[in-house]
Coordinates of C-alpha atoms in Angstrom, one line a residue:
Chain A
X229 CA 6.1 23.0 -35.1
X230 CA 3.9 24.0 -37.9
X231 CA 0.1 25.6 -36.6
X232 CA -1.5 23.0 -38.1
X233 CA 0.5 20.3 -36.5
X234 CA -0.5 22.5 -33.3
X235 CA -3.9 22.5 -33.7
X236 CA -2.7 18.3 -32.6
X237 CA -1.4 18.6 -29.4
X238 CA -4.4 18.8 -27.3
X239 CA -5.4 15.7 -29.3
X240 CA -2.2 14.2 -28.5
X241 CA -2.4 14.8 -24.7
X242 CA -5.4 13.2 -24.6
X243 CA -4.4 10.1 -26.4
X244 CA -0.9 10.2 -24.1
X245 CA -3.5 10.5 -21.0
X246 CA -5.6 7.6 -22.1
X247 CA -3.4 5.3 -22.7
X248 CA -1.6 6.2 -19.1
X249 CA -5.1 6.6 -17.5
X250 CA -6.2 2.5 -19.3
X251 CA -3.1 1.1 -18.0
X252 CA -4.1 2.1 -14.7
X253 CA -7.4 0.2 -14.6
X254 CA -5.5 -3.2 -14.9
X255 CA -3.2 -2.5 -12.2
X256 CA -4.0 -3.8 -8.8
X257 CA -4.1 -1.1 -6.1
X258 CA -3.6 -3.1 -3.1
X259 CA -0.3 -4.9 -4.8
X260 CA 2.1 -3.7 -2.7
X261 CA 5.8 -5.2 -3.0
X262 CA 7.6 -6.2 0.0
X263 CA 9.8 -4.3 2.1
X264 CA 11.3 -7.5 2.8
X265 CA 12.2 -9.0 -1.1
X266 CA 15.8 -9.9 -1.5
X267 CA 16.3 -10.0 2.2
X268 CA 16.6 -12.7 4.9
X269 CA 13.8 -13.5 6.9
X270 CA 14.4 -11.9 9.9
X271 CA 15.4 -13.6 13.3
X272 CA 12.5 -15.2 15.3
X273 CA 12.0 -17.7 18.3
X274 CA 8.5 -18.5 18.9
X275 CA 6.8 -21.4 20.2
X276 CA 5.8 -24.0 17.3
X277 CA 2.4 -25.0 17.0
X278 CA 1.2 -28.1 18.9
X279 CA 4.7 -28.7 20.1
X280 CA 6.9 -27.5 23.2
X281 CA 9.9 -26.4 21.4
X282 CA 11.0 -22.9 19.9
X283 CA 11.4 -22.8 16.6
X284 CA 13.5 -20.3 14.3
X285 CA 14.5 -19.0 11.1
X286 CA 17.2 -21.6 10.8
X287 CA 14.1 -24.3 11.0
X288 CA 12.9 -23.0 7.8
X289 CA 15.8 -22.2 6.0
X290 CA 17.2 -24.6 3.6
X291 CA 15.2 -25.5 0.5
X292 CA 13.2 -23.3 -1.5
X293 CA 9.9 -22.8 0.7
X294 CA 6.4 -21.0 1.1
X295 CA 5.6 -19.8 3.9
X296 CA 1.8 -19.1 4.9
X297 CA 0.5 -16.6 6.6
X298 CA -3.3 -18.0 8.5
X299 CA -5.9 -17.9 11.1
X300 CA -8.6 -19.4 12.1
X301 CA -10.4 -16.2 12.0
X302 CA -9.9 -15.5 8.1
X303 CA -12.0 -16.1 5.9
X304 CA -10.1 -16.2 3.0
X305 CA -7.5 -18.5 4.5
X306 CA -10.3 -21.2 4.3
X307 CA -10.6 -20.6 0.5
X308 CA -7.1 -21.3 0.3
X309 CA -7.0 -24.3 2.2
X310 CA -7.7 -27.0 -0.1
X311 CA -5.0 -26.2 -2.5
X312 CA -2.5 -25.2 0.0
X313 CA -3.3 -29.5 0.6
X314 CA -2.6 -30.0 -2.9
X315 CA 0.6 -28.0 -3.1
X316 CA 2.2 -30.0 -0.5
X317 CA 0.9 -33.1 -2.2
X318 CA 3.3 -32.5 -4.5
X319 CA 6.2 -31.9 -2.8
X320 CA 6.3 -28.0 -2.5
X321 CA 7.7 -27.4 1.3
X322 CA 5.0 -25.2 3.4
X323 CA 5.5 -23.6 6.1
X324 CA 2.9 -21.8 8.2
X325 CA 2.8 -19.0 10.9
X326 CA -0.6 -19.2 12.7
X327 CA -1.3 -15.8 13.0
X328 CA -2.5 -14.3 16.3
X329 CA -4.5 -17.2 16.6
X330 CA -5.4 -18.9 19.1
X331 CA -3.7 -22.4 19.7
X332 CA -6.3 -24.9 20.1
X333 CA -9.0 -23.0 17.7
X334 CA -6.0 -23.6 15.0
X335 CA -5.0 -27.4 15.8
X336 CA -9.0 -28.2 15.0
X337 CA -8.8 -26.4 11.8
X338 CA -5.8 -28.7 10.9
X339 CA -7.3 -31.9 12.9
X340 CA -10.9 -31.3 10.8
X341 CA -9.5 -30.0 7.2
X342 CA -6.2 -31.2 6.9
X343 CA -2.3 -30.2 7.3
X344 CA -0.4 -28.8 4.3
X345 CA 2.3 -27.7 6.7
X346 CA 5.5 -28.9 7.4
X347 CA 4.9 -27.0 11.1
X348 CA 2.9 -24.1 12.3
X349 CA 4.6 -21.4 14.0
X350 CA 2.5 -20.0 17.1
X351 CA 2.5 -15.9 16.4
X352 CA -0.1 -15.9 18.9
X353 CA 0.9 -11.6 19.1
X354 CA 1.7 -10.9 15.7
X355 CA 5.5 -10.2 16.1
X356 CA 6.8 -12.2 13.8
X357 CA 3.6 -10.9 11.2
X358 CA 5.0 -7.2 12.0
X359 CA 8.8 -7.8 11.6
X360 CA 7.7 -9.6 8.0
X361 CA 5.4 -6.5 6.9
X362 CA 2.6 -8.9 7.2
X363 CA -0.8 -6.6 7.3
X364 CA -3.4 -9.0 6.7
X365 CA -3.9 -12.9 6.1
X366 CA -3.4 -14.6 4.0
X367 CA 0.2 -13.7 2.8
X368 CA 2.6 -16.3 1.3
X369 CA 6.1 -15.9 1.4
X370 CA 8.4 -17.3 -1.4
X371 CA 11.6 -18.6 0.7
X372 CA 15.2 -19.6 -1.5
X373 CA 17.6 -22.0 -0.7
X374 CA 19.4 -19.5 2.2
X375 CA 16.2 -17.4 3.5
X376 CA 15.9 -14.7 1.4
X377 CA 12.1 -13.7 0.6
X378 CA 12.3 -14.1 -3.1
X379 CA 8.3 -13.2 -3.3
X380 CA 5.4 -11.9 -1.2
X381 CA 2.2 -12.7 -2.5
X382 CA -0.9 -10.9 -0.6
X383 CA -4.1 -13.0 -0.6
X384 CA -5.7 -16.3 -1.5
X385 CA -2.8 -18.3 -3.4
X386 CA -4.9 -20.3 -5.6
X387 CA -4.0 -22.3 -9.2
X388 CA -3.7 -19.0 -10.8
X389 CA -1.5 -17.2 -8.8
X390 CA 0.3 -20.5 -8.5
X391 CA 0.7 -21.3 -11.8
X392 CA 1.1 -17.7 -13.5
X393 CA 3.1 -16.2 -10.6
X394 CA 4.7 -18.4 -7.4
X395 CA 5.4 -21.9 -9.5
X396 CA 8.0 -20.7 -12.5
X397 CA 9.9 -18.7 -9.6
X398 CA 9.7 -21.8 -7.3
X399 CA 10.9 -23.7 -10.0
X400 CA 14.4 -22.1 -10.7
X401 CA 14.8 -21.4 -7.3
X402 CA 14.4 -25.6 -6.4
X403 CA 16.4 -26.0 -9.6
X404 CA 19.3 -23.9 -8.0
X405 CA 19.2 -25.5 -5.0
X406 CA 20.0 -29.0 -6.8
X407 CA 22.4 -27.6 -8.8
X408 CA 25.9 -28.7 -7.6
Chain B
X1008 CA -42.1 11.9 32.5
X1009 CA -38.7 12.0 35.2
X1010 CA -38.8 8.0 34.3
X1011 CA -38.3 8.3 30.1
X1012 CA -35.9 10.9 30.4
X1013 CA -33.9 8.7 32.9
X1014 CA -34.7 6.4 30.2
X1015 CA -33.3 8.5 27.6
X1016 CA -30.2 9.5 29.0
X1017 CA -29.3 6.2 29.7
X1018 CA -30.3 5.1 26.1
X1019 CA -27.8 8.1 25.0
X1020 CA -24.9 7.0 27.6
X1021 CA -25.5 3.3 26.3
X1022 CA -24.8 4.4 23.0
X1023 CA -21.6 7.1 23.7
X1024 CA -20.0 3.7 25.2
X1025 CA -20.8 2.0 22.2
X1026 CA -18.5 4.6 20.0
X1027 CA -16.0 5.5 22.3
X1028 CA -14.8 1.4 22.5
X1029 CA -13.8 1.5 19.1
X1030 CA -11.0 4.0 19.9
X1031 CA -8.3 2.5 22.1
X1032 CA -7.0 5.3 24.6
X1033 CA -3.4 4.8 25.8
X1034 CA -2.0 6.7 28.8
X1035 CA 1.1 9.4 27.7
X1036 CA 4.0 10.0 30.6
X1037 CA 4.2 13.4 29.1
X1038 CA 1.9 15.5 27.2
X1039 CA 4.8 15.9 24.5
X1040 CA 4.8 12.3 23.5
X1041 CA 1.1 12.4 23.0
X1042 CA 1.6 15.0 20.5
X1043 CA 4.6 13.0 19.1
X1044 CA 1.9 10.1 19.1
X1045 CA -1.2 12.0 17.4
X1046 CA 1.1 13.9 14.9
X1047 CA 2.9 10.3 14.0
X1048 CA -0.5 8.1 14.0
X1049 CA -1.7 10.6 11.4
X1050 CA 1.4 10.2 8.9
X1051 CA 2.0 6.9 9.1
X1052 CA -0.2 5.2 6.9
X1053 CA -2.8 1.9 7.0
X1054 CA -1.0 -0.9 5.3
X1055 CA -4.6 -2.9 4.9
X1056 CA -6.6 0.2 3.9
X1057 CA -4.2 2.4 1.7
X1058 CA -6.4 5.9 1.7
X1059 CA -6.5 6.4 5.8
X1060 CA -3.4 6.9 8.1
X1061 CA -3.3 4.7 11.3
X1062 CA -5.1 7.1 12.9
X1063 CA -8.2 6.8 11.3
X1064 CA -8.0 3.5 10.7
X1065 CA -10.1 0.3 12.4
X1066 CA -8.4 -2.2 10.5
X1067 CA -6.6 -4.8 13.3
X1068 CA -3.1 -3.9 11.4
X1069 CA -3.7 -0.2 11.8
X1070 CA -4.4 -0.9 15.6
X1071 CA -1.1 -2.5 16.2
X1072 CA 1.0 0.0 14.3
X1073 CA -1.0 2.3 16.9
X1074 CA -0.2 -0.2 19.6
X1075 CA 3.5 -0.1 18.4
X1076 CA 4.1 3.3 17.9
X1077 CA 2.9 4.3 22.0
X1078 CA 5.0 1.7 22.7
X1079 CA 8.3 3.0 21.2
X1080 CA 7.7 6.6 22.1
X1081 CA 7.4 5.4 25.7
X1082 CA 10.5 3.8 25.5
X1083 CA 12.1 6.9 24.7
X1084 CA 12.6 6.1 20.2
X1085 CA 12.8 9.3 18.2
X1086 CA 10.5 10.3 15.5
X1087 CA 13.4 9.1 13.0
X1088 CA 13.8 5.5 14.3
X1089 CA 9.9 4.8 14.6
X1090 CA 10.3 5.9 11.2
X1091 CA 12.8 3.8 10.0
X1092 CA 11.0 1.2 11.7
X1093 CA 8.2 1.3 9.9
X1094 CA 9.3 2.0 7.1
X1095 CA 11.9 -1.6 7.1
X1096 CA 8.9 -3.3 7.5
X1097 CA 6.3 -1.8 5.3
X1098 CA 8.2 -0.1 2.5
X1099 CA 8.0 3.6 2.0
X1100 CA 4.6 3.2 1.2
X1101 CA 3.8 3.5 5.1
X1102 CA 4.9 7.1 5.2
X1103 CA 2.4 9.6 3.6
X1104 CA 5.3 12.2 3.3
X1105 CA 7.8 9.4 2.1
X1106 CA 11.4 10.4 1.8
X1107 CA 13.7 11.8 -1.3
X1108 CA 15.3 9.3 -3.1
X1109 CA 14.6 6.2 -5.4
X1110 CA 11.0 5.5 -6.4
X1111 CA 9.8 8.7 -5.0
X1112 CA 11.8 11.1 -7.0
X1113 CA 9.3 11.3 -9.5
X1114 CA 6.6 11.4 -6.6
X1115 CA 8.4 14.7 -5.3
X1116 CA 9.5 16.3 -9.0
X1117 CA 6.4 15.7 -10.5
X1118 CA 4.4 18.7 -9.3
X1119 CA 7.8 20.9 -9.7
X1120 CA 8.0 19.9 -13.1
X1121 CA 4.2 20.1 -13.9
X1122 CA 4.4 23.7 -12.6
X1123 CA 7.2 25.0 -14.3
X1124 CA 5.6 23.3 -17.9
X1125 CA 2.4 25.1 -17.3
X1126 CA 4.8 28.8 -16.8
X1127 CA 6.5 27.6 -20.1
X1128 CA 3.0 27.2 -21.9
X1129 CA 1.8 30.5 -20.2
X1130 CA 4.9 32.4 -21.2
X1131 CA 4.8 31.2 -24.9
X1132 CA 1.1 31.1 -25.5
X1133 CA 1.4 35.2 -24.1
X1134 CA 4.0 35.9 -26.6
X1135 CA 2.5 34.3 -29.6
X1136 CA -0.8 36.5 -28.8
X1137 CA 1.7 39.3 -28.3
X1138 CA 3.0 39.0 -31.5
X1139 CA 0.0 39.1 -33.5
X1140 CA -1.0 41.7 -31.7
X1141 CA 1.4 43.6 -33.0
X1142 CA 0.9 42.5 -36.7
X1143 CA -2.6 43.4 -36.3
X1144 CA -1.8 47.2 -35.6
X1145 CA 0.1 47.1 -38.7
X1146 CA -0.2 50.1 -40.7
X1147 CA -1.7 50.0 -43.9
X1148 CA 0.0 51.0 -47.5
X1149 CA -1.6 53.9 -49.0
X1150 CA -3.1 51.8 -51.5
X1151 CA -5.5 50.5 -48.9
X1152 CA -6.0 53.4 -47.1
X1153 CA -7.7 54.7 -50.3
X1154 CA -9.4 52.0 -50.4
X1155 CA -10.5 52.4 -46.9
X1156 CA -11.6 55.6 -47.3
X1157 CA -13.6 54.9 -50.1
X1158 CA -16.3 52.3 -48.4
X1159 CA -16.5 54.6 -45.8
X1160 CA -17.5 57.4 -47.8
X1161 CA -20.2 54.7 -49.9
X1162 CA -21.5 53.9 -46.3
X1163 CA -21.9 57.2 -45.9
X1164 CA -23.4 57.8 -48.5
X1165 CA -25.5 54.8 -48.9
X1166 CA -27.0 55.6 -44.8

């Protein structure tokens, strides 16, 4: 390298460090990807919401599916609400595990604002949140045809995160699902 | 005057209460597993909160990791398996001393590498200084040492 070409470099490094440094403002801090994608859910047998039978991973498994992390006592989980509703309007299978909830604090929130769910798990202790990696509500699980987390998303699930994220790999998963 | 400081301790004892509820205490069968718990609670880190181990942390997740963790220990898990544990369910990301391999190569290289770049720079920035040291001390031909010697002797004579 020539010395004038030197007298560059710091230049360079800068420029190098910038564009690393710029990058880094865009990216989300809290994404954190799942320990669980590309694996089956794993094993459960809890108590189903509002019903007197256990439920378990073979209950959900099957079709391409979400699966919704709630509570009564998030906030956020309110927010997502509505279009959770709208989802299942058209046709997307939900799932939901109530999240160390409490039962009948849980059936009023689905009495009073509506049920997007196909059935609510009870995870009235959070084991079935821990053995998922769940570590705060809301948290949407993208389910293929056999059970295998495809997709975690952390947070509200609304159109944009729907539309931009969830919905294209919901799509070829259903699509290989109806495929002979 | 005995009345307000009654007063005031009680005020004080009210509020010691207070803080100490927000720490959960959990009972050890041996001293050795409460060390095994304190030194595991501080390297396993908060999903929720990212920048504080569970230790530290409030955050109900952080809680039941701690919950967890006294659990296993009394039920006789090693430091490995809580580990491995945790770390099937939260990704290595729940370690703050995650292991060799994978994503964290460059995690565990990086300061390594950094390091021996800033020796390389060192070394060749010294020897580049070295050298024109050297060419500095060069002598000089005898047609500037005439030279030399004559605008010393005009300073000389000009002072």
């Amino acid at each position: 390298m020539g010395p004038r070409l030197k007298l560059f470099l710091p230049l360079l490094l800068f420029a190098l460090l910038a564009i690393t440094l710029f990058r880094g403002l865009g990216l989300d801090p809290g994404a954190m990807p799942s320990a669980l994608l590309d694996r089956p859910l794993p094993a459960f047998s809890l108590p189903g919401l509002g019903r007197t039978d256990l439920l378990s991973e073979a209950d959900v498994v099957g079709q391409a599916a979400l699966l919704n992390v709630w509570a009564t006592w998030c906030v956020s989980c309110r927010v997502e609400h509505p279009y959770l509703k709208q989802l299942a309007e058209q046709g997307v299978p939900i799932f939901g595990i109530n999240y160390k909830d409490d039962d009948g604090a849980a059936q009023r929130w689905l009495d009073e604002l509506g049920n997007p769910y196909r059935f609510n798990i009870a995870d009235r202790e959070g084991t079935l949140g821990l053995d998922l990696g769940v570590y705060g509500a809301p948290e949407t699980y993208l389910l293929d045809t056999n059970g295998v987390v495809r997709y975690r998303h952390a947070g509200v699930v609304d159109e944009k995160v729907w539309q931009t994220i969830l919905e294209p790999l919901y799509r070829e998963l259903h699509k290989g699902s109806n495929a002979p | 005057m005995t009345l307000l400081r009654l007063l005031f301790i009680a005020g004080l004892v009210l509020v010691a209460g207070r803080a100490l509820a927000l720490i959960e205490t959990y009972e050890f069968s041996t001293p050795e597993l409460e060390a095994r718990y304190q030194q595991l609670s501080e390297e396993l880190r908060c999903p929720k909160c990212q920048n504080q181990n569970i230790a530290d942390s409030n955050a109900p997740i952080a809680q039941d990791l701690r919950r967890l963790l006294h659990q296993q220990l009394e039920l006789g898990a090693s430091d490995e398996e809580i580990l491995n544990y945790m770390v099937a369910r939260y990704g290595e990301f729940v370690r703050y001393r995650p292991r060799f391999g994978g994503a964290t190569v460059a995690l565990w290289l990086a300061p390594v590498l950094l390091l021996l770049a800033g020796i390389a720079v060192l070394l060749l920035t010294l020897r580049s200084r070295s050298k024109t040291a050297v060419s500095g001390t060069a002598t000089l031909s005898a047609q500037e040492q005439a030279r030399l010697r004559s605008l010393l002797e005009k300073a000389e004579q000009d002072s």
